[in-house]
Short mmCIF file of C-alpha atoms and ligand atoms in Angstrom, two decimals:
data_model
loop_
_atom_site.label_atom_id
_atom_site.label_comp_id
_atom_site.label_asym_id
_atom_site.label_seq_id
_atom_site.Cartn_x
_atom_site.Cartn_y
_atom_site.Cartn_z
CA MET T 165 0.00 0.00 0.00
CA LYS T 166 1.42 3.36 -0.99
CA ASN T 167 -0.65 6.40 -0.20
CA ALA T 168 -3.40 7.57 2.11
CA THR T 169 -6.17 6.68 -0.35
CA ASP T 170 -4.94 3.08 -0.59
CA HIS T 171 -4.88 2.73 3.20
CA ALA T 172 -8.36 4.26 3.49
CA GLN T 173 -9.76 2.02 0.75
CA ASN T 174 -8.23 -0.99 2.47
CA LEU T 175 -9.92 0.10 5.70
CA LEU T 176 -13.27 0.42 3.89
CA ASP T 177 -12.93 -3.07 2.42
CA PHE T 178 -12.38 -4.36 5.95
CA ILE T 179 -15.31 -2.45 7.48
CA ASN T 180 -17.65 -3.35 4.61
CA ARG T 181 -17.12 -7.01 5.51
CA SER T 182 -17.24 -6.46 9.28
CA GLN T 183 -20.87 -5.80 10.21
CA THR T 184 -20.51 -7.29 13.71
CA PRO T 185 -17.61 -8.06 16.10
CA PHE T 186 -17.89 -11.70 14.95
CA HIS T 187 -17.33 -10.69 11.34
CA ALA T 188 -14.52 -8.27 12.29
CA VAL T 189 -12.70 -10.99 14.23
CA HIS T 190 -13.21 -13.43 11.34
CA GLU T 191 -11.72 -10.90 8.89
CA MET T 192 -8.76 -10.27 11.20
CA LYS T 193 -8.16 -14.00 11.63
CA CYS T 194 -8.00 -14.42 7.83
CA PHE T 195 -5.65 -11.44 7.51
CA LEU T 196 -3.32 -12.55 10.30
CA SER T 197 -3.22 -16.15 9.03
CA ALA T 198 -2.24 -14.88 5.58
CA LYS T 199 0.53 -12.85 7.25
CA GLY T 200 2.05 -15.92 8.91
CA PHE T 201 0.40 -15.78 12.33
CA THR T 202 -0.58 -19.12 13.88
CA GLU T 203 -3.92 -19.56 15.65
CA ILE T 204 -3.70 -20.88 19.21
CA ASN T 205 -6.46 -21.32 21.76
CA GLU T 206 -6.80 -20.87 25.48
CA ALA T 207 -7.81 -24.46 26.21
CA SER T 208 -4.63 -26.00 24.76
CA ALA T 209 -0.99 -25.93 25.86
CA TRP T 210 1.11 -23.30 24.07
CA ASN T 211 4.59 -23.96 22.75
CA LEU T 212 5.61 -20.44 21.85
CA THR T 213 8.93 -19.72 20.18
CA SER T 214 10.97 -16.53 20.23
CA ASN T 215 9.86 -14.21 17.37
CA GLY T 216 6.89 -16.52 16.72
CA LYS T 217 3.62 -14.89 15.58
CA TYR T 218 0.34 -16.01 17.17
CA PHE T 219 -3.29 -15.02 17.65
CA LEU T 220 -6.25 -16.25 19.67
CA THR T 221 -9.87 -15.26 20.22
CA ARG T 222 -12.49 -15.28 22.95
CA ASN T 223 -16.16 -15.76 22.08
CA ASP T 224 -15.15 -15.19 18.43
CA SER T 225 -15.61 -11.48 19.18
CA SER T 226 -12.35 -10.45 20.94
CA LEU T 227 -8.89 -11.10 19.53
CA ILE T 228 -5.31 -10.88 20.75
CA ALA T 229 -2.32 -11.26 18.41
CA PHE T 230 1.36 -11.04 19.29
CA ILE T 231 4.92 -11.50 18.15
CA VAL T 232 7.00 -13.05 20.92
CA GLY T 233 9.98 -10.87 21.86
CA SER T 234 13.51 -12.23 21.88
CA LYS T 235 14.06 -11.21 25.52
CA PRO T 236 11.29 -12.46 27.82
CA ASP T 237 11.71 -9.70 30.41
CA ALA T 238 12.01 -6.86 27.89
CA GLY T 239 8.34 -5.99 28.33
CA PHE T 240 5.25 -5.69 26.15
CA LYS T 241 4.35 -3.07 23.55
CA ILE T 242 0.58 -3.22 23.37
CA ILE T 243 -2.07 -1.48 21.27
CA GLY T 244 -5.65 -2.00 22.44
CA ALA T 245 -8.93 -1.18 20.68
CA HIS T 246 -12.52 -2.44 20.52
CA THR T 247 -14.38 -4.51 17.95
CA ASP T 248 -17.96 -3.53 18.82
CA SER T 249 -20.06 -0.56 17.70
CA PRO T 250 -23.43 0.69 18.93
CA ASN T 251 -26.32 -0.85 17.03
CA LEU T 252 -29.77 -2.45 17.28
CA ARG T 253 -30.07 -6.15 18.11
CA LEU T 254 -32.92 -8.61 17.65
CA LYS T 255 -34.71 -9.79 20.77
CA PRO T 256 -34.99 -13.58 21.37
CA HIS T 257 -38.66 -13.68 20.35
CA ALA T 258 -38.27 -10.83 17.89
CA GLY T 259 -41.20 -11.28 15.53
CA TYR T 260 -44.71 -9.89 15.92
CA VAL T 261 -47.55 -8.61 13.77
CA LYS T 262 -49.03 -5.11 14.15
CA SER T 263 -51.36 -3.10 11.91
CA GLY T 264 -50.90 -5.58 9.06
CA TYR T 265 -47.09 -5.51 9.18
CA MET T 266 -44.53 -8.03 10.35
CA GLN T 267 -42.06 -6.38 12.69
CA LEU T 268 -38.99 -7.41 14.66
CA GLY T 269 -38.41 -6.28 18.25
CA VAL T 270 -34.97 -4.79 18.88
CA GLU T 271 -32.80 -3.84 21.83
CA VAL T 272 -30.43 -0.89 21.80
CA TYR T 273 -26.78 -1.96 22.14
CA GLY T 274 -24.56 0.84 23.49
CA GLY T 275 -24.95 4.59 22.92
CA VAL T 276 -26.73 4.57 19.56
CA LEU T 277 -27.48 7.88 17.83
CA LEU T 278 -31.00 6.58 17.28
CA SER T 279 -32.36 8.98 14.66
CA THR T 280 -29.62 7.92 12.21
CA TRP T 281 -31.08 4.41 12.01
CA THR T 282 -34.32 5.64 10.51
CA ASP T 283 -34.95 5.57 6.75
CA ARG T 284 -31.88 3.43 6.00
CA ASP T 285 -31.77 0.22 3.98
CA LEU T 286 -31.10 -2.18 6.83
CA SER T 287 -30.30 -5.86 6.97
CA LEU T 288 -29.20 -8.49 9.48
CA ALA T 289 -25.82 -9.98 10.40
CA GLY T 290 -24.34 -11.88 13.32
CA ARG T 291 -24.05 -15.49 14.33
CA VAL T 292 -26.32 -18.50 14.47
CA ILE T 293 -25.91 -21.30 16.98
CA LEU T 294 -26.56 -24.72 15.46
CA SER T 295 -26.71 -28.09 17.14
CA GLY T 296 -23.48 -29.97 16.39
CA LYS T 297 -22.53 -33.60 16.91
CA LYS T 298 -21.11 -33.09 20.41
CA LYS T 299 -21.81 -29.45 21.26
CA PRO T 300 -23.45 -26.38 19.75
CA ILE T 301 -21.53 -24.72 16.93
CA SER T 302 -21.46 -21.09 15.85
CA LYS T 303 -21.86 -19.95 12.23
CA LEU T 304 -21.43 -16.47 10.83
CA ILE T 305 -24.36 -15.08 8.89
CA ARG T 306 -24.94 -11.94 6.84
CA PHE T 307 -27.89 -11.17 4.64
CA GLU T 308 -26.62 -8.98 1.82
CA GLN T 309 -29.98 -7.65 0.57
CA PRO T 310 -31.92 -4.91 2.40
CA LEU T 311 -34.51 -6.64 4.62
CA LEU T 312 -35.63 -4.04 7.12
CA ARG T 313 -36.52 -0.40 7.53
CA ILE T 314 -37.38 1.92 10.39
CA PRO T 315 -39.52 4.47 8.53
CA GLN T 316 -39.82 7.96 9.94
CA LEU T 317 -43.24 9.41 10.42
CA ALA T 318 -44.15 11.77 7.55
CA ILE T 319 -43.71 15.43 8.42
CA HIS T 320 -47.44 15.94 7.81
CA LEU T 321 -48.11 13.69 10.80
CA ASN T 322 -45.29 15.13 12.92
CA ARG T 323 -45.44 18.88 12.21
CA ASP T 324 -43.12 20.00 15.03
CA VAL T 325 -40.28 17.58 14.27
CA ASN T 326 -37.95 20.22 12.84
CA LYS T 327 -38.48 22.46 15.86
CA LYS T 328 -38.48 19.86 18.60
CA GLY T 329 -36.20 17.22 17.11
CA LEU T 330 -36.94 13.57 16.48
CA VAL T 331 -37.79 11.89 19.78
CA LEU T 332 -37.69 8.09 19.54
CA ASN T 333 -38.94 5.72 22.22
CA ALA T 334 -36.75 2.62 22.01
CA GLN T 335 -39.59 0.18 22.66
CA ASN T 336 -42.29 1.80 20.52
CA HIS T 337 -40.52 3.52 17.65
CA LEU T 338 -37.48 1.41 16.77
CA PRO T 339 -38.87 -2.00 15.73
CA PRO T 340 -38.23 -2.19 11.99
CA ILE T 341 -40.78 -3.29 9.40
CA PHE T 342 -39.86 -6.75 8.14
CA SER T 343 -42.73 -7.66 5.84
CA LEU T 344 -46.49 -7.60 5.46
CA GLN T 345 -48.68 -9.95 7.48
CA LYS T 346 -48.91 -13.45 6.04
CA LYS T 347 -49.83 -16.95 7.19
CA ALA T 348 -46.41 -17.78 8.60
CA THR T 349 -45.28 -15.88 11.70
CA PRO T 350 -42.35 -13.44 11.41
CA ASP T 351 -40.16 -15.78 13.49
CA GLU T 352 -40.98 -18.65 11.12
CA VAL T 353 -40.15 -16.51 8.10
CA LEU T 354 -36.84 -15.44 9.66
CA LYS T 355 -35.89 -18.98 10.66
CA LYS T 356 -36.63 -20.23 7.16
CA MET T 357 -34.42 -17.51 5.69
CA VAL T 358 -31.59 -18.35 8.10
CA ALA T 359 -31.82 -22.08 7.25
CA LYS T 360 -31.73 -21.28 3.52
CA GLU T 361 -28.75 -18.92 3.92
CA LEU T 362 -26.74 -21.42 5.98
CA GLN T 363 -28.06 -24.46 4.11
CA CYS T 364 -29.00 -26.14 7.37
CA LYS T 365 -32.16 -27.68 8.81
CA GLN T 366 -34.50 -25.33 10.65
CA ALA T 367 -34.62 -27.83 13.49
CA ASP T 368 -30.86 -27.45 14.00
CA ILE T 369 -31.11 -23.72 14.74
CA LEU T 370 -30.69 -23.28 18.48
CA GLY T 371 -30.12 -19.56 18.73
CA LEU T 372 -29.70 -16.30 16.84
CA GLU T 373 -27.46 -13.38 17.75
CA LEU T 374 -28.34 -10.91 15.03
CA SER T 375 -27.72 -7.19 14.70
CA LEU T 376 -29.16 -4.68 12.27
CA TYR T 377 -26.70 -3.04 9.88
CA ASP T 378 -26.74 -0.47 7.10
CA THR T 379 -26.39 -2.15 3.68
CA GLN T 380 -24.91 0.99 2.09
CA PRO T 381 -21.16 0.32 1.89
CA GLY T 382 -18.69 2.84 3.27
CA THR T 383 -16.98 5.08 0.74
CA LEU T 384 -14.24 7.64 0.19
CA ALA T 385 -15.71 11.10 -0.26
CA GLY T 386 -14.89 14.77 -0.86
CA PRO T 387 -13.33 16.53 -3.89
CA GLU T 388 -9.97 14.87 -3.21
CA GLU T 389 -11.30 11.75 -1.50
CA GLU T 390 -10.06 13.29 1.73
CA PHE T 391 -12.93 11.87 3.79
CA ILE T 392 -14.19 8.43 4.77
CA PHE T 393 -17.96 8.00 5.17
CA SER T 394 -18.79 4.68 6.82
CA GLY T 395 -20.38 2.90 9.73
CA ARG T 396 -18.25 1.48 12.57
CA LEU T 397 -15.21 3.72 12.06
CA ASP T 398 -15.41 3.80 15.88
CA ASN T 399 -13.54 1.61 16.41
CA LEU T 400 -12.71 -0.68 13.50
CA ALA T 401 -10.45 2.06 12.10
CA SER T 402 -8.20 1.69 15.17
CA CYS T 403 -8.25 -2.14 14.94
CA HIS T 404 -7.31 -1.93 11.27
CA SER T 405 -4.39 0.47 11.76
CA ALA T 406 -2.95 -1.47 14.73
CA MET T 407 -3.34 -4.83 12.97
CA HIS T 408 -1.52 -3.58 9.86
CA ALA T 409 1.25 -2.01 11.94
CA LEU T 410 1.82 -5.31 13.77
CA ALA T 411 1.67 -7.48 10.65
CA GLU T 412 4.12 -5.22 8.82
CA SER T 413 6.63 -4.86 11.66
CA LYS T 414 9.65 -6.74 10.41
CA LYS T 415 12.77 -6.80 12.53
CA ASN T 416 12.95 -8.96 15.62
CA ASP T 417 12.32 -7.02 18.81
CA PRO T 418 13.47 -7.84 22.37
CA ALA T 419 9.97 -6.76 23.52
CA THR T 420 6.79 -8.71 22.77
CA ARG T 421 4.49 -6.78 20.42
CA VAL T 422 0.77 -7.21 21.11
CA ILE T 423 -2.58 -6.08 19.73
CA ALA T 424 -5.67 -6.62 21.91
CA PHE T 425 -9.11 -5.98 20.44
CA TYR T 426 -12.08 -6.32 22.78
CA ASP T 427 -15.79 -6.74 22.34
CA HIS T 428 -18.24 -4.95 24.67
CA GLU T 429 -16.46 -1.59 25.07
CA GLU T 430 -19.68 0.20 24.17
CA ILE T 431 -21.52 -1.39 27.09
CA GLY T 432 -18.86 -0.94 29.76
CA SER T 433 -16.31 -3.76 29.10
CA GLU T 434 -17.29 -5.83 32.17
CA THR T 435 -17.75 -9.16 30.40
CA ALA T 436 -15.71 -12.36 29.95
CA GLN T 437 -14.19 -11.07 26.72
CA GLY T 438 -14.32 -7.33 27.45
CA ALA T 439 -11.41 -5.10 28.49
CA GLY T 440 -12.46 -5.57 32.13
CA SER T 441 -11.81 -9.33 31.83
CA PRO T 442 -8.46 -11.04 32.58
CA PHE T 443 -8.10 -11.97 28.86
CA LEU T 444 -5.01 -9.86 28.14
CA LYS T 445 -3.37 -10.44 31.51
CA ASP T 446 -3.85 -14.20 31.09
CA VAL T 447 -2.21 -14.08 27.66
CA LEU T 448 0.74 -11.93 28.82
CA GLU T 449 1.33 -14.29 31.74
CA ARG T 450 1.37 -17.31 29.45
CA ILE T 451 3.79 -15.59 27.04
CA ALA T 452 6.10 -15.03 30.02
CA LEU T 453 5.58 -18.57 31.32
CA ASN T 454 9.27 -19.44 31.31
CA GLU T 455 9.95 -16.43 33.51
CA ASN T 456 9.40 -16.60 37.24
CA ARG T 457 6.77 -14.30 38.77
CA GLU T 458 9.35 -11.59 39.35
CA GLY T 459 10.46 -11.76 35.72
CA PHE T 460 6.83 -11.30 34.58
CA LEU T 461 6.38 -8.30 36.87
CA ARG T 462 9.66 -6.82 35.59
CA ALA T 463 8.35 -7.24 32.05
CA LEU T 464 5.07 -5.49 32.98
CA ALA T 465 7.02 -2.60 34.53
CA LYS T 466 8.85 -2.06 31.24
CA SER T 467 5.68 -2.17 29.16
CA PHE T 468 3.61 0.50 27.42
CA PHE T 469 -0.04 0.46 26.34
CA ILE T 470 -1.60 2.55 23.59
CA SER T 471 -5.37 2.64 23.95
CA ALA T 472 -6.63 3.48 20.46
CA ASP T 473 -10.17 4.78 20.05
CA MET T 474 -11.63 7.48 17.86
CA ALA T 475 -11.67 11.15 18.98
CA HIS T 476 -14.15 14.00 18.52
CA ALA T 477 -13.13 16.35 15.70
CA ILE T 478 -14.36 19.93 15.80
CA HIS T 479 -17.79 20.28 14.13
CA PRO T 480 -18.06 23.63 12.30
CA ASN T 481 -21.79 23.97 13.04
CA TYR T 482 -21.32 23.26 16.73
CA SER T 483 -17.81 24.60 17.38
CA ASP T 484 -18.84 25.87 20.83
CA GLN T 485 -19.09 22.23 21.97
CA HIS T 486 -15.26 22.07 22.05
CA ASP T 487 -12.77 23.80 24.30
CA ALA T 488 -11.40 26.67 22.18
CA ARG T 489 -7.80 25.49 22.48
CA HIS T 490 -8.49 21.80 21.96
CA MET T 491 -10.21 21.49 18.61
CA PRO T 492 -8.90 18.48 16.68
CA LEU T 493 -9.35 18.85 12.92
CA ILE T 494 -9.87 16.01 10.46
CA ASN T 495 -6.69 15.08 8.53
CA SER T 496 -4.46 17.02 10.93
CA GLY T 497 -3.13 13.92 12.66
CA PRO T 498 -3.81 11.56 15.58
CA VAL T 499 -5.26 13.02 18.77
CA ILE T 500 -3.91 12.50 22.29
CA LYS T 501 -6.91 12.48 24.66
CA SER T 502 -6.53 13.45 28.30
CA ASN T 503 -8.84 14.05 31.24
CA ALA T 504 -7.94 15.18 34.77
CA ASN T 505 -10.40 12.63 36.20
CA GLN T 506 -8.71 9.82 34.25
CA ARG T 507 -11.62 8.97 32.02
CA TYR T 508 -8.69 8.74 29.60
CA ALA T 509 -5.57 7.02 30.94
CA THR T 510 -3.13 9.57 29.48
CA ASP T 511 -0.67 11.35 31.76
CA ALA T 512 2.05 13.88 30.88
CA MET T 513 4.67 11.13 30.53
CA SER T 514 2.64 8.81 28.30
CA SER T 515 1.50 11.81 26.24
CA ALA T 516 5.11 12.93 25.72
CA TRP T 517 6.02 9.40 24.81
CA PHE T 518 3.37 9.19 22.06
CA GLU T 519 4.28 12.66 20.79
CA LEU T 520 7.91 11.60 20.39
CA LEU T 521 6.76 8.50 18.55
CA CYS T 522 4.77 10.64 16.09
CA GLN T 523 7.70 13.03 15.67
CA LYS T 524 9.91 10.12 14.67
CA ALA T 525 7.24 8.90 12.25
CA GLY T 526 6.87 12.41 10.76
CA VAL T 527 3.23 12.63 11.83
CA ALA T 528 1.50 15.71 13.31
CA VAL T 529 -0.25 15.31 16.69
CA GLN T 530 -3.30 17.06 18.14
CA LYS T 531 -4.66 17.21 21.67
CA PHE T 532 -8.18 16.88 23.02
CA VAL T 533 -9.70 17.59 26.37
CA VAL T 534 -13.45 17.85 26.81
CA ARG T 535 -15.04 21.22 27.76
CA SER T 536 -14.87 21.66 31.55
CA ASP T 537 -18.67 21.91 31.76
CA LEU T 538 -19.31 18.67 29.83
CA GLY T 539 -18.98 15.04 30.93
CA CYS T 540 -16.13 13.10 29.39
CA GLY T 541 -16.43 9.85 27.45
CA SER T 542 -14.11 6.97 28.24
CA THR T 543 -12.25 4.09 26.60
CA ILE T 544 -10.65 0.77 27.43
CA GLY T 545 -7.54 2.80 28.43
CA PRO T 546 -8.31 3.38 32.14
CA ILE T 547 -9.74 -0.16 32.49
CA THR T 548 -6.68 -1.96 31.12
CA ALA T 549 -4.33 0.45 32.92
CA ALA T 550 -6.01 -0.44 36.23
CA ASN T 551 -5.96 -4.17 35.38
CA LEU T 552 -2.33 -4.38 34.30
CA GLY T 553 -0.63 -1.42 36.00
CA ILE T 554 0.99 -0.50 32.68
CA ARG T 555 1.56 3.14 31.70
CA THR T 556 -1.06 4.02 29.10
CA VAL T 557 -1.85 6.75 26.60
CA ASP T 558 -5.28 7.29 25.03
CA VAL T 559 -5.13 8.28 21.39
CA GLY T 560 -7.39 8.16 18.35
CA ASN T 561 -8.12 9.72 15.02
CA PRO T 562 -10.50 12.69 14.81
CA MET T 563 -13.99 11.96 13.48
CA LEU T 564 -17.51 13.39 13.26
CA SER T 565 -20.91 11.77 13.90
CA MET T 566 -19.50 9.30 16.41
CA HIS T 567 -22.05 6.50 17.08
CA SER T 568 -24.12 7.46 14.06
CA ILE T 569 -25.03 4.63 11.67
CA ARG T 570 -22.74 6.44 9.21
CA GLU T 571 -19.71 8.22 10.63
CA MET T 572 -17.06 10.46 9.04
CA ALA T 573 -13.28 10.59 9.37
CA GLY T 574 -10.18 11.58 7.37
CA ALA T 575 -8.34 9.40 4.84
CA LYS T 576 -4.97 11.00 5.62
CA ASP T 577 -5.37 10.46 9.37
CA HIS T 578 -5.73 6.74 8.89
CA ALA T 579 -2.39 6.52 7.08
CA SER T 580 -0.80 8.72 9.77
CA MET T 581 -2.01 6.45 12.56
CA ILE T 582 -0.58 3.41 10.78
CA LEU T 583 2.79 5.22 10.55
CA ALA T 584 2.71 6.10 14.26
CA PHE T 585 1.83 2.51 15.25
CA LYS T 586 4.54 1.13 12.96
CA GLU T 587 7.03 3.38 14.74
CA PHE T 588 5.80 1.95 18.08
CA PHE T 589 6.33 -1.61 16.88
CA LYS T 590 9.78 -0.86 15.42
CA ALA T 591 12.56 -2.71 17.21
ZN1 ZN Q 183 -14.99 3.75 20.59
#
């Protein structure tokens, strides 16, 4: 890959195939395998070799990959990010009929910008649990064609909407239209479609874990293709840049290089495969297995963690929502995020450290702190920092419309972040 447009297009190809964390992890597994990484799993014994490349997953929705360092106590260089994005998910008994329509009940996953899910050509993706010979098995599924829509009420029936804004009740106003009423129930219709798609028996379907997604693919945009318009930029863009930086890091390094991508960041990370779980710590301990406990702790003390998650760019129509001296601009470089109350894990030392890294990579850096009268978002940074006791910096590329069904970021920034991460993983 040569220029910013190539990197951005490569990111779009990845996101366009990654409608859910399950799909994102599947895509990353394929990429890493092609780059010479070996899959291992937590239930088996590991025989890791120095400079060996490995990856493993939890729940098929979180992934850790690493290149074993040549010196076991030299520490870990880690980049963390998250695989999940806010969306709408089908309820277990999703289907019902109302006013002559078939509809599907949905739950809100994470901090969805609800209005953006209306009037889009939606479909379904996720995983299906099938009965296997010995135990249930999981299969990826994605319907390519538009299947669903959450139609807005016509303005004639909602005259004040432009003055008062679109107010959506999650229970009453979000269930999408699936079809018109027919003899079969909506759940029967859905099950039949799933069985056809997976070429399995309906009786073998034990469970569905399906999310709604926008069928419109992400695209480059702007007069010079300087922008990226796509869903799930938060935070698949960070996963993509870190994964490429790791896969393309060449020379052997005394330190172990790690990428850790977690599911469930958008709902607080406190799950078995979230950033609040022992997943990463377990893996680091097993990498350092030949060391004694003291050697492992020495390695942790020499380690550094980059928590990569997208940042809020300045919005020209709402510029008063930013602190006047902290207004990250799209395509002006990665953003270091800090917060006095440690909603971001950055401190002056880790910030300086990342800035130096960017300097070496020839990449400009910006800084963000939220307005003092607004609450601050958070990331996996403080959670992993507290779990591991490793110095951490929170960084991310500037973007607009965060948590919208269709977000916006800069093509050049993506290439810059890859350069910065490559510098981090350089021996
Ligand atoms: Zn995020």
